[in-house]
Short mmCIF file of C-alpha atoms in Angstrom, two decimals:
data_model
loop_
_atom_site.label_atom_id
_atom_site.label_comp_id
_atom_site.label_asym_id
_atom_site.label_seq_id
_atom_site.Cartn_x
_atom_site.Cartn_y
_atom_site.Cartn_z
CA UNK A 1 81.29 76.36 136.04
CA UNK A 2 80.15 79.73 134.74
CA UNK A 3 76.45 80.16 134.10
CA UNK A 4 75.23 81.75 130.84
CA UNK A 5 71.44 82.04 131.20
CA UNK A 6 70.96 83.95 127.97
CA UNK A 7 72.96 81.55 125.81
CA UNK A 8 71.42 78.19 124.74
CA UNK A 9 73.30 75.00 125.51
CA UNK A 10 73.81 72.37 122.83
CA UNK A 11 71.58 69.33 123.53
CA UNK A 12 72.53 65.81 124.60
CA UNK A 13 75.35 66.69 127.01
CA UNK A 14 76.45 63.74 129.09
CA UNK A 15 77.13 63.90 132.85
CA UNK A 16 80.78 64.68 133.51
CA UNK A 17 81.75 64.46 129.84
CA UNK A 18 79.49 67.16 128.47
CA UNK A 19 79.75 67.22 124.61
CA UNK A 20 83.14 65.45 124.42
CA UNK A 21 81.65 62.41 122.66
CA UNK A 22 80.19 64.21 119.61
CA UNK A 23 83.25 66.45 119.43
CA UNK A 24 85.44 63.41 119.17
CA UNK A 25 83.11 61.17 117.14
CA UNK A 26 81.75 63.58 114.50
CA UNK A 27 82.77 67.15 115.31
CA UNK A 28 81.95 68.63 111.89
CA UNK A 29 78.30 67.48 112.00
CA UNK A 30 78.07 68.64 115.57
CA UNK A 31 79.35 72.11 114.69
CA UNK A 32 77.05 72.44 111.73
CA UNK A 33 74.10 71.73 113.98
CA UNK A 34 74.79 74.67 116.27
CA UNK A 35 73.71 77.71 114.17
CA UNK A 36 70.11 76.50 114.35
CA UNK A 37 70.30 77.05 118.16
CA UNK A 38 71.51 80.64 118.07
CA UNK A 39 74.31 83.04 117.26
CA UNK A 40 76.14 81.91 120.39
CA UNK A 41 75.85 78.35 121.76
CA UNK A 42 77.30 76.91 124.97
CA UNK A 43 79.19 73.63 124.56
CA UNK A 44 80.55 71.69 127.54
CA UNK A 45 84.01 70.10 127.57
CA UNK A 46 83.78 68.09 130.75
CA UNK A 47 83.46 70.68 133.55
CA UNK A 48 84.38 73.54 131.22
CA UNK A 49 81.99 75.64 129.16
CA UNK A 50 83.01 77.01 125.77
CA UNK A 51 80.83 79.54 123.93
CA UNK A 52 80.86 78.75 120.21
CA UNK A 53 80.29 81.76 117.96
CA UNK A 54 78.06 80.72 115.06
CA UNK A 55 77.44 84.08 113.38
CA UNK A 56 79.95 85.46 110.86
CA UNK A 57 79.57 89.11 111.97
CA UNK A 58 80.07 88.21 115.64
CA UNK A 59 83.04 86.08 114.65
CA UNK A 60 84.52 89.08 112.85
CA UNK A 61 84.00 91.29 115.89
CA UNK A 62 85.81 88.83 118.15
CA UNK A 63 88.71 88.46 115.75
CA UNK A 64 89.14 92.20 115.34
CA UNK A 65 89.08 92.79 119.11
CA UNK A 66 92.12 90.69 119.90
CA UNK A 67 92.76 92.52 123.14
CA UNK A 68 89.54 91.30 124.73
CA UNK A 69 89.28 88.02 122.76
CA UNK A 70 92.89 87.01 123.23
CA UNK A 71 94.68 83.82 122.16
CA UNK A 72 93.69 81.31 124.83
CA UNK A 73 91.08 78.74 125.76
CA UNK A 74 91.48 74.97 125.77
CA UNK A 75 93.07 74.66 122.32
CA UNK A 76 95.70 77.35 122.75
CA UNK A 77 96.39 76.17 126.31
CA UNK A 78 97.49 72.88 124.72
CA UNK A 79 99.19 74.50 121.75
CA UNK A 80 101.37 76.62 124.03
CA UNK A 81 102.72 73.39 125.55
CA UNK A 82 104.24 72.78 122.12
CA UNK A 83 104.83 76.17 120.49
CA UNK A 84 105.35 78.32 123.56
CA UNK A 85 104.80 82.04 123.17
CA UNK A 86 105.93 82.70 119.64
CA UNK A 87 104.11 85.11 117.26
CA UNK A 88 101.32 82.60 116.56
CA UNK A 89 100.30 81.91 120.18
CA UNK A 90 101.64 84.73 122.34
CA UNK A 91 99.24 86.89 124.35
CA UNK A 92 98.09 90.23 123.07
CA UNK A 93 100.63 92.33 124.99
CA UNK A 94 103.52 90.59 123.30
CA UNK A 95 102.03 90.14 119.85
CA UNK A 96 102.55 93.58 118.24
CA UNK A 97 106.29 93.52 118.84
CA UNK A 98 106.75 89.92 117.69
CA UNK A 99 104.63 90.54 114.64
CA UNK A 100 106.79 93.53 113.63
CA UNK A 101 109.92 91.44 114.08
CA UNK A 102 108.53 88.49 112.10
CA UNK A 103 106.89 90.39 109.24
CA UNK A 104 110.09 91.05 107.25
CA UNK A 105 110.55 87.26 106.87
CA UNK A 106 107.23 87.20 104.90
CA UNK A 107 107.72 90.37 102.86
CA UNK A 108 106.43 90.07 99.31
CA UNK A 109 109.92 90.70 97.98
CA UNK A 110 111.09 87.44 99.56
CA UNK A 111 108.36 85.27 97.99
CA UNK A 112 110.14 84.70 94.61
CA UNK A 113 113.15 83.23 96.42
CA UNK A 114 110.91 81.06 98.60
CA UNK A 115 108.95 80.02 95.49
CA UNK A 116 112.14 78.72 93.84
CA UNK A 117 112.70 76.38 96.78
CA UNK A 118 109.02 75.38 96.73
CA UNK A 119 109.13 74.56 93.05
CA UNK A 120 112.29 72.52 93.42
CA UNK A 121 110.86 70.46 96.33
CA UNK A 122 107.57 69.71 94.54
CA UNK A 123 109.38 68.85 91.29
CA UNK A 124 111.60 66.37 93.18
CA UNK A 125 108.50 64.81 94.78
CA UNK A 126 106.70 64.48 91.49
CA UNK A 127 109.80 63.08 89.83
CA UNK A 128 110.01 60.33 92.45
CA UNK A 129 106.68 58.81 91.45
CA UNK A 130 106.36 56.08 88.81
CA UNK A 131 103.63 55.24 86.29
CA UNK A 132 100.85 53.28 87.94
CA UNK A 133 102.29 53.78 91.43
CA UNK A 134 99.75 53.81 94.23
CA UNK A 135 100.41 56.87 96.40
CA UNK A 136 99.58 57.36 100.04
CA UNK A 137 98.59 60.92 99.20
CA UNK A 138 98.58 62.46 102.75
CA UNK A 139 101.95 60.91 103.47
CA UNK A 140 103.37 62.13 100.15
CA UNK A 141 102.06 65.66 100.74
CA UNK A 142 103.45 65.66 104.29
CA UNK A 143 106.87 64.68 102.93
CA UNK A 144 106.73 67.38 100.19
CA UNK A 145 105.49 70.15 102.50
CA UNK A 146 108.09 69.13 105.08
CA UNK A 147 110.85 69.52 102.49
CA UNK A 148 109.45 72.87 101.50
CA UNK A 149 109.28 74.23 105.03
CA UNK A 150 112.81 73.02 105.93
CA UNK A 151 114.15 74.50 102.62
CA UNK A 152 112.52 77.88 103.14
CA UNK A 153 113.14 78.01 106.91
CA UNK A 154 116.54 76.43 107.18
CA UNK A 155 117.99 76.39 103.62
CA UNK A 156 118.23 72.60 103.71
CA UNK A 157 120.40 72.73 106.82
CA UNK A 158 118.81 69.50 108.13
CA UNK A 159 120.42 66.18 107.16
CA UNK A 160 118.10 63.53 105.71
CA UNK A 161 117.75 61.60 108.98
CA UNK A 162 116.91 64.75 110.98
CA UNK A 163 114.44 65.84 108.26
CA UNK A 164 112.62 62.49 108.46
CA UNK A 165 112.52 62.62 112.27
CA UNK A 166 111.18 66.22 112.16
CA UNK A 167 108.31 65.09 109.91
CA UNK A 168 107.46 62.15 112.14
CA UNK A 169 107.54 64.34 115.26
CA UNK A 170 105.25 66.96 113.69
CA UNK A 171 102.80 64.21 112.69
CA UNK A 172 102.80 62.74 116.23
CA UNK A 173 102.34 66.06 117.96
CA UNK A 174 99.58 67.37 115.72
CA UNK A 175 97.57 64.10 115.79
CA UNK A 176 97.59 64.03 119.61
CA UNK A 177 96.89 67.72 120.36
CA UNK A 178 93.14 67.62 119.68
CA UNK A 179 92.61 64.62 121.99
CA UNK A 180 94.78 66.30 124.65
CA UNK A 181 92.45 69.30 124.61
CA UNK A 182 89.87 67.07 126.39
CA UNK A 183 92.30 65.68 128.96
CA UNK A 184 92.16 67.40 132.33
CA UNK A 185 95.03 67.10 134.76
CA UNK A 186 96.32 64.68 135.90
CA UNK A 187 95.10 62.55 132.95
CA UNK A 188 97.43 64.44 130.61
CA UNK A 189 100.44 63.42 132.69
CA UNK A 190 99.72 59.73 133.08
CA UNK A 191 102.42 57.51 131.48
CA UNK A 192 100.10 56.20 128.77
CA UNK A 193 101.48 55.25 125.40
CA UNK A 194 99.88 58.29 123.78
CA UNK A 195 101.18 60.71 126.40
CA UNK A 196 104.70 59.30 126.21
CA UNK A 197 104.75 59.51 122.41
CA UNK A 198 103.51 63.11 122.47
CA UNK A 199 105.99 64.27 125.06
CA UNK A 200 108.93 62.55 123.40
CA UNK A 201 108.06 63.96 119.94
CA UNK A 202 107.62 67.45 121.44
CA UNK A 203 111.01 67.31 123.07
CA UNK A 204 112.77 66.08 119.95
CA UNK A 205 111.04 68.76 117.81
CA UNK A 206 112.27 71.51 120.02
CA UNK A 207 115.73 69.98 120.21
CA UNK A 208 116.01 69.86 116.43
CA UNK A 209 114.93 73.48 115.99
CA UNK A 210 117.16 74.76 118.78
CA UNK A 211 120.24 73.07 117.37
CA UNK A 212 119.69 74.70 113.98
CA UNK A 213 119.06 78.10 115.52
CA UNK A 214 122.21 77.89 117.67
CA UNK A 215 124.31 77.00 114.62
CA UNK A 216 122.74 79.86 112.59
CA UNK A 217 123.33 82.44 115.29
CA UNK A 218 126.89 81.36 115.70
CA UNK A 219 127.41 81.47 111.91
CA UNK A 220 125.90 84.94 111.50
CA UNK A 221 125.51 84.57 107.68
CA UNK A 222 122.33 85.51 105.86
CA UNK A 223 121.10 82.52 103.86
CA UNK A 224 118.06 84.31 102.51
CA UNK A 225 115.71 82.00 104.39
CA UNK A 226 113.06 82.57 107.01
CA UNK A 227 115.38 81.78 109.88
CA UNK A 228 117.96 84.30 108.72
CA UNK A 229 115.29 86.98 108.60
CA UNK A 230 114.11 86.17 112.16
CA UNK A 231 117.66 86.15 113.55
CA UNK A 232 118.46 89.47 111.91
CA UNK A 233 115.20 91.19 112.78
CA UNK A 234 115.41 94.48 114.61
CA UNK A 235 112.44 96.51 115.89
CA UNK A 236 112.84 100.22 115.18
CA UNK A 237 110.16 100.93 117.81
CA UNK A 238 111.99 99.03 120.54
CA UNK A 239 115.42 99.49 122.09
CA UNK A 240 115.84 95.73 122.43
CA UNK A 241 118.02 94.14 119.71
CA UNK A 242 115.43 91.76 118.37
CA UNK A 243 113.94 88.38 119.29
CA UNK A 244 115.36 86.46 122.21
CA UNK A 245 116.50 82.90 121.56
CA UNK A 246 113.33 81.56 123.16
CA UNK A 247 111.16 83.80 120.99
CA UNK A 248 112.91 82.65 117.82
CA UNK A 249 112.67 79.05 118.84
CA UNK A 250 108.91 79.27 119.70
CA UNK A 251 108.18 81.14 116.44
CA UNK A 252 110.10 78.67 114.31
CA UNK A 253 108.32 75.70 115.93
CA UNK A 254 105.03 77.45 115.18
CA UNK A 255 105.97 77.85 111.55
CA UNK A 256 107.12 74.22 111.29
CA UNK A 257 103.87 72.84 112.69
CA UNK A 258 101.60 75.17 110.69
CA UNK A 259 103.68 75.06 107.51
CA UNK A 260 103.93 71.30 107.28
CA UNK A 261 100.59 70.03 108.50
CA UNK A 262 98.26 72.69 107.05
CA UNK A 263 99.79 72.69 103.57
CA UNK A 264 99.81 68.91 103.43
CA UNK A 265 96.14 68.82 104.40
CA UNK A 266 95.22 71.46 101.77
CA UNK A 267 97.08 69.72 98.97
CA UNK A 268 95.71 66.29 99.86
CA UNK A 269 92.13 67.63 99.79
CA UNK A 270 92.71 69.57 96.58
CA UNK A 271 94.01 66.49 94.76
CA UNK A 272 91.11 64.44 96.12
CA UNK A 273 88.47 66.99 95.14
CA UNK A 274 89.86 67.53 91.68
CA UNK A 275 89.82 63.78 90.99
CA UNK A 276 86.19 63.63 92.18
CA UNK A 277 85.13 66.28 89.67
CA UNK A 278 86.26 65.37 86.12
CA UNK A 279 85.14 68.71 84.61
CA UNK A 280 87.35 70.65 87.01
CA UNK A 281 90.20 68.20 86.42
CA UNK A 282 89.99 68.66 82.63
CA UNK A 283 90.06 72.43 82.90
CA UNK A 284 92.91 72.36 85.40
CA UNK A 285 95.00 70.19 83.13
CA UNK A 286 94.26 72.46 80.20
CA UNK A 287 95.40 75.50 82.18
CA UNK A 288 98.68 73.97 83.43
CA UNK A 289 99.41 72.57 79.98
CA UNK A 290 98.95 75.95 78.36
CA UNK A 291 101.01 77.80 80.98
CA UNK A 292 103.70 75.29 82.03
CA UNK A 293 104.09 72.94 79.12
CA UNK A 294 105.19 70.21 81.51
CA UNK A 295 107.72 72.33 83.42
CA UNK A 296 107.42 72.98 87.20
CA UNK A 297 105.40 76.02 88.10
CA UNK A 298 107.30 79.17 89.12
CA UNK A 299 106.45 82.41 90.88
CA UNK A 300 106.27 84.17 87.49
CA UNK A 301 103.56 81.70 86.33
CA UNK A 302 101.15 82.52 89.19
CA UNK A 303 99.22 85.31 87.40
CA UNK A 304 98.43 82.91 84.58
CA UNK A 305 97.09 80.16 86.84
CA UNK A 306 93.74 81.63 88.00
CA UNK A 307 91.83 78.36 88.00
CA UNK A 308 94.54 76.62 89.98
CA UNK A 309 94.39 79.35 92.58
CA UNK A 310 90.58 79.10 92.68
CA UNK A 311 90.83 75.38 93.25
CA UNK A 312 93.08 76.06 96.25
CA UNK A 313 90.70 78.78 97.51
CA UNK A 314 87.65 76.54 97.22
CA UNK A 315 89.51 73.72 98.96
CA UNK A 316 90.28 76.12 101.82
CA UNK A 317 86.57 77.00 102.01
CA UNK A 318 85.21 73.46 101.83
CA UNK A 319 87.87 71.85 104.02
CA UNK A 320 89.77 74.51 105.95
CA UNK A 321 92.77 72.87 107.69
CA UNK A 322 92.33 75.16 110.67
CA UNK A 323 88.68 74.30 111.38
CA UNK A 324 88.31 75.16 115.09
CA UNK A 325 89.99 77.77 117.30
CA UNK A 326 89.52 79.05 120.84
CA UNK A 327 89.95 82.44 122.51
CA UNK A 328 89.96 83.67 126.07
CA UNK A 329 87.92 86.68 127.16
CA UNK A 330 90.27 88.99 129.13
CA UNK A 331 87.74 91.56 130.35
CA UNK A 332 83.96 91.64 130.98
CA UNK A 333 82.31 92.26 127.65
CA UNK A 334 79.22 91.66 125.53
CA UNK A 335 78.94 89.84 122.26
CA UNK A 336 75.67 89.79 120.31
CA UNK A 337 73.95 91.28 123.32
CA UNK A 338 75.06 88.49 125.65
CA UNK A 339 77.31 89.18 128.64
CA UNK A 340 80.64 87.33 128.66
CA UNK A 341 82.60 87.72 131.87
CA UNK A 342 86.38 87.73 131.92
CA UNK A 343 87.81 84.23 131.92
CA UNK A 344 85.18 82.89 129.49
CA UNK A 345 86.44 80.55 126.77
CA UNK A 346 84.98 81.16 123.34
CA UNK A 347 85.49 79.31 120.09
CA UNK A 348 84.92 79.97 116.40
CA UNK A 349 85.00 77.60 113.42
CA UNK A 350 85.94 78.55 109.87
CA UNK A 351 84.35 75.26 108.83
CA UNK A 352 81.04 76.24 110.39
CA UNK A 353 81.09 79.69 108.75
CA UNK A 354 82.15 78.30 105.36
CA UNK A 355 79.27 75.82 105.33
CA UNK A 356 76.42 78.20 106.14
CA UNK A 357 73.89 78.16 103.29
CA UNK A 358 72.95 81.77 103.90
CA UNK A 359 76.52 82.78 103.02
CA UNK A 360 77.40 80.27 100.29
CA UNK A 361 75.13 78.84 97.66
CA UNK A 362 75.29 75.03 97.76
CA UNK A 363 77.89 75.12 100.50
CA UNK A 364 78.61 71.39 100.36
CA UNK A 365 79.44 71.61 96.62
CA UNK A 366 82.99 71.91 95.32
CA UNK A 367 82.77 74.81 92.92
CA UNK A 368 85.98 76.75 92.16
CA UNK A 369 84.09 79.09 89.85
CA UNK A 370 82.19 80.56 92.79
CA UNK A 371 85.32 82.68 93.26
CA UNK A 372 85.26 84.08 89.70
CA UNK A 373 83.22 86.89 88.14
CA UNK A 374 80.34 87.26 87.55
CA UNK A 375 79.48 85.14 90.59
CA UNK A 376 78.62 87.25 93.66
CA UNK A 377 81.40 87.07 96.21
CA UNK A 378 80.63 86.17 99.84
CA UNK A 379 81.15 88.78 102.53
CA UNK A 380 84.80 89.22 103.33
CA UNK A 381 84.35 88.07 106.90
CA UNK A 382 82.67 84.85 105.68
CA UNK A 383 86.03 83.41 104.42
CA UNK A 384 88.36 82.69 107.32
CA UNK A 385 91.01 80.06 106.43
CA UNK A 386 93.69 82.41 107.72
CA UNK A 387 91.57 84.15 110.43
CA UNK A 388 91.29 87.97 110.38
CA UNK A 389 92.38 91.13 112.15
CA UNK A 390 95.75 91.67 113.80
CA UNK A 391 96.11 87.90 114.42
CA UNK A 392 95.54 86.95 110.81
CA UNK A 393 97.98 84.26 109.74
CA UNK A 394 101.30 85.94 109.02
CA UNK A 395 102.10 83.37 106.34
CA UNK A 396 98.82 83.57 104.34
CA UNK A 397 100.49 84.72 101.06
CA UNK A 398 103.32 82.24 101.57
CA UNK A 399 100.80 79.41 101.99
CA UNK A 400 98.76 80.36 98.95
CA UNK A 401 101.87 80.59 96.72
CA UNK A 402 103.09 77.24 98.04
CA UNK A 403 99.81 75.38 97.50
CA UNK A 404 99.14 76.93 94.04
CA UNK A 405 102.66 76.08 92.80
CA UNK A 406 102.49 72.57 94.16
CA UNK A 407 99.03 71.79 92.71
CA UNK A 408 99.98 73.21 89.31
CA UNK A 409 103.26 71.26 89.18
CA UNK A 410 101.61 67.96 90.14
CA UNK A 411 98.71 68.45 87.76
CA UNK A 412 101.08 69.17 84.88
CA UNK A 413 102.89 65.86 85.38
CA UNK A 414 100.26 63.42 86.73
CA UNK A 415 96.64 62.54 86.75
CA UNK A 416 95.67 60.90 90.01
CA UNK A 417 92.72 58.53 90.35
CA UNK A 418 91.21 57.01 93.46
CA UNK A 419 92.00 53.45 94.40
CA UNK A 420 88.75 51.65 95.20
CA UNK A 421 88.24 51.21 98.89
CA UNK A 422 90.70 53.98 99.76
CA UNK A 423 88.88 57.16 98.77
CA UNK A 424 89.85 58.91 102.01
CA UNK A 425 87.94 60.07 105.04
CA UNK A 426 87.98 63.46 106.72
CA UNK A 427 89.38 63.45 110.25
CA UNK A 428 89.14 66.45 112.53
CA UNK A 429 92.19 66.72 114.70
CA UNK A 430 94.01 70.00 115.29
CA UNK A 431 93.85 70.23 111.52
CA UNK A 432 91.15 68.92 109.22
CA UNK A 433 92.90 66.17 107.31
CA UNK A 434 92.31 63.24 104.99
CA UNK A 435 93.21 59.76 106.03
CA UNK A 436 93.34 56.49 104.05
CA UNK A 437 93.50 58.26 100.69
CA UNK A 438 95.26 56.14 98.10
CA UNK A 439 95.51 57.34 94.50
CA UNK A 440 97.11 55.84 91.43
CA UNK A 441 99.50 58.05 89.46
CA UNK A 442 99.20 58.17 85.67
CA UNK A 443 101.74 60.22 83.77
CA UNK A 444 100.49 63.05 81.60
CA UNK A 445 101.87 64.57 78.38
CA UNK A 446 101.04 68.25 77.98
CA UNK A 447 98.52 68.91 75.27
CA UNK A 448 98.39 72.07 73.11
CA UNK A 449 96.48 75.03 74.51
CA UNK A 450 92.75 74.68 73.96
CA UNK A 451 90.07 77.27 73.70
CA UNK A 452 88.87 79.13 76.72
CA UNK A 453 87.17 76.63 79.03
CA UNK A 454 83.56 77.11 79.98
CA UNK A 455 82.49 77.45 83.61
CA UNK A 456 81.81 74.23 85.44
CA UNK A 457 78.52 73.86 87.29
CA UNK A 458 78.73 73.08 91.00
CA UNK A 459 78.67 69.40 91.80
CA UNK A 460 77.80 67.93 95.17
CA UNK A 461 80.91 66.49 96.84
CA UNK A 462 80.87 62.72 96.83
CA UNK A 463 81.36 60.57 99.91
#
């Protein structure tokens, strides 16, 4: 175990286990307790030490220096078991080339086409609900985001049975990854029920993706989707013809996992938070009624949906789906005056940064108007739902368009209210997600455009 004499250690570590118990039992409260100890804090995961960066400026420095603070550490070691070395998880030396090859798939010119598929999928989901129906909101959002990612990635190439299996496999893999981060060999290979389910889902997920890729490469046609762009990609700075089959497969699996789980978590939280704050809900309904008139939201509507976008942004601040990430130090360095030898594992948490009261006024409050003038904006490096630097999420614009269109379309058709006893609970797995959230759907009829709504004061988030 490395020694870090200048870095404080979080209290109440247990012999052998270290801080595994609070990280499994209540990781969000544990993380929020760390800044009081220092800008860097050592946390023990069994025999391993991880240095948690608690300061936003030091977090920014680490994210911008992706050569020294490379993708790695206990989380990415586990993620690579699932997503390999695609653009999301590959080491620094491979990233620039894969990023150049992947970037055309997310060019702004492609977003209107993707948005049409997004709007269609969300409309179909909203049309399937009935008046008074009790919705398992996380499951409904998983189904909708899964349809969106398969439509934009594969142009609906998956049959219904394969689509359903893909969604189930993503759910199984994501829910088990966080726990597997704490399993040291050989515990991760024991034939337990959880290990068997994880390995089987992982194998099926890769099999599904590889079959679609093989068919697409044999076909050679451009379907205008993400997969077509990846298959056709060519790097003008490299003599090689483009991505290898393994690179395409790993990158697509990365997009499937991130695109389904993160968007579903964001939308579930947005719907929950809006229902908890009637003033925000009223203004959101007024905006979508004036802009959409009951129709599904389209890419052309986005400039006229500023409140809807702010609701998504505030949801990403308050409950960022990607709440905890690790990096591996590749060369001896210093951070915040502390020496970090090569091989050190470090971690940063958007959740921790987003909840610092010195960066956000009333950080526990859900206040979409904090993102509108004349409110002072937080420092740029204090908002990290998509990370920063060269490794910033390649699909950040795609994700914002998707979540904004989906929230607007649902809000134009339905008002959702909590079912008593099922108001949801936050669970920190690989993503920060809501569980046991049931909401009753009430149909809405668009009302005529009202006068300009007044700002809503911040309200403390309810339990």
